[in-house]
């Protein structure tokens, strides 16, 4: 029987490959311990990693020692580095490294240069960074930044739009089911299932057999007809997306803008998009283009959820046919109890109120647990929602069904 490979070694892995991997993990300071020198592509990859992660004294980093390498503040060197990492690493790794470079080395200012923006790999986090730069962005950079944002938005729409429309169209049709449908609007399959208890045998037909089995032994009396309302272009539900645009919610703002545009494209929905910090901005008239929506936001600043909900409440005309989606980490800077009171008032009036702590793939963020518990006591659980789950959440809200809350929710 063959012995198991030593811990950390993959089955069939050659010793020199194992040393290579350790050398890549440990950085240049690990060269003596491994006795492995890097050449060619490996050396270039190691150089890109060293420039980012060993650029200064960072205890606990790769090698853990003070190093002189780094990206510095030179736009040309950063542009070359961005080109290198796109050559040597797959796109998901490139996006992580770009994010780390912005956070660790303070490269946000360099993103104001068009040449830099053309070199980066667009993703949701980069869009958030660009939006946070806001008015600091010069006109010479703005068009390039819009092109970067456009690419990310188009990618998200391609991934999310079709499924969202299909899921919500089904939910809207079910919510419009008529109690007394016209003959041509009857859903016969559902009507038969709903009336199976009314099955009766026909006199004189019991036990009559044909070559293919029992024939015409009875019938279903449809005491209750089930059908759908006539297909028309009338608005069936009102949706209000109320989105916190504080800095920590950047990814949620991006996804909310995309979903807002998708929902606004559906004739059966009247969609309103409201973003807020300490001020409230209604971006509904820009929903035909989510890029315009995003450039209409201003990431950062404080948070006044109560004020935002007051505005949303003032726009509700059909409470029983309205869904309000609050997307916020619930860290309130305004009237703390007012936020909960407004949510309670809307819910009592018949509004379906949904609270999402995040609308992103990043998991549950830091959030105000006291406010989350207060909302849960009202029957409004607060939970983080991924973009893939959002259509199901909206379908449940529209249909009056329990929300599909992930296990990780509070």
PDB file of C-alpha atoms in Angstrom, residues 245 276-280 300-304 307 333:
ATOM      1  CA  UNK A 245     -25.691  55.434  -1.032  1.00  0.00           C
ATOM      2  CA  UNK A 276     -30.194  58.747  -0.081  1.00  0.00           C
ATOM      3  CA  UNK A 277     -27.503  59.730   2.379  1.00  0.00           C
ATOM      4  CA  UNK A 278     -28.493  62.716   4.523  1.00  0.00           C
ATOM      5  CA  UNK A 279     -30.363  64.024   1.461  1.00  0.00           C
ATOM      6  CA  UNK A 280     -32.865  62.205  -0.731  1.00  0.00           C
ATOM      7  CA  UNK A 300     -20.259  58.582   0.868  1.00  0.00           C
ATOM      8  CA  UNK A 301     -21.553  60.895   3.549  1.00  0.00           C
ATOM      9  CA  UNK A 302     -24.038  60.254   6.335  1.00  0.00           C
ATOM     10  CA  UNK A 303     -27.300  58.341   6.452  1.00  0.00           C
ATOM     11  CA  UNK A 304     -30.856  59.493   7.154  1.00  0.00           C
ATOM     12  CA  UNK A 307     -36.027  60.971   5.877  1.00  0.00           C
ATOM     13  CA  UNK A 333     -27.880  58.897  11.437  1.00  0.00           C
TER      14      UNK A 333
END
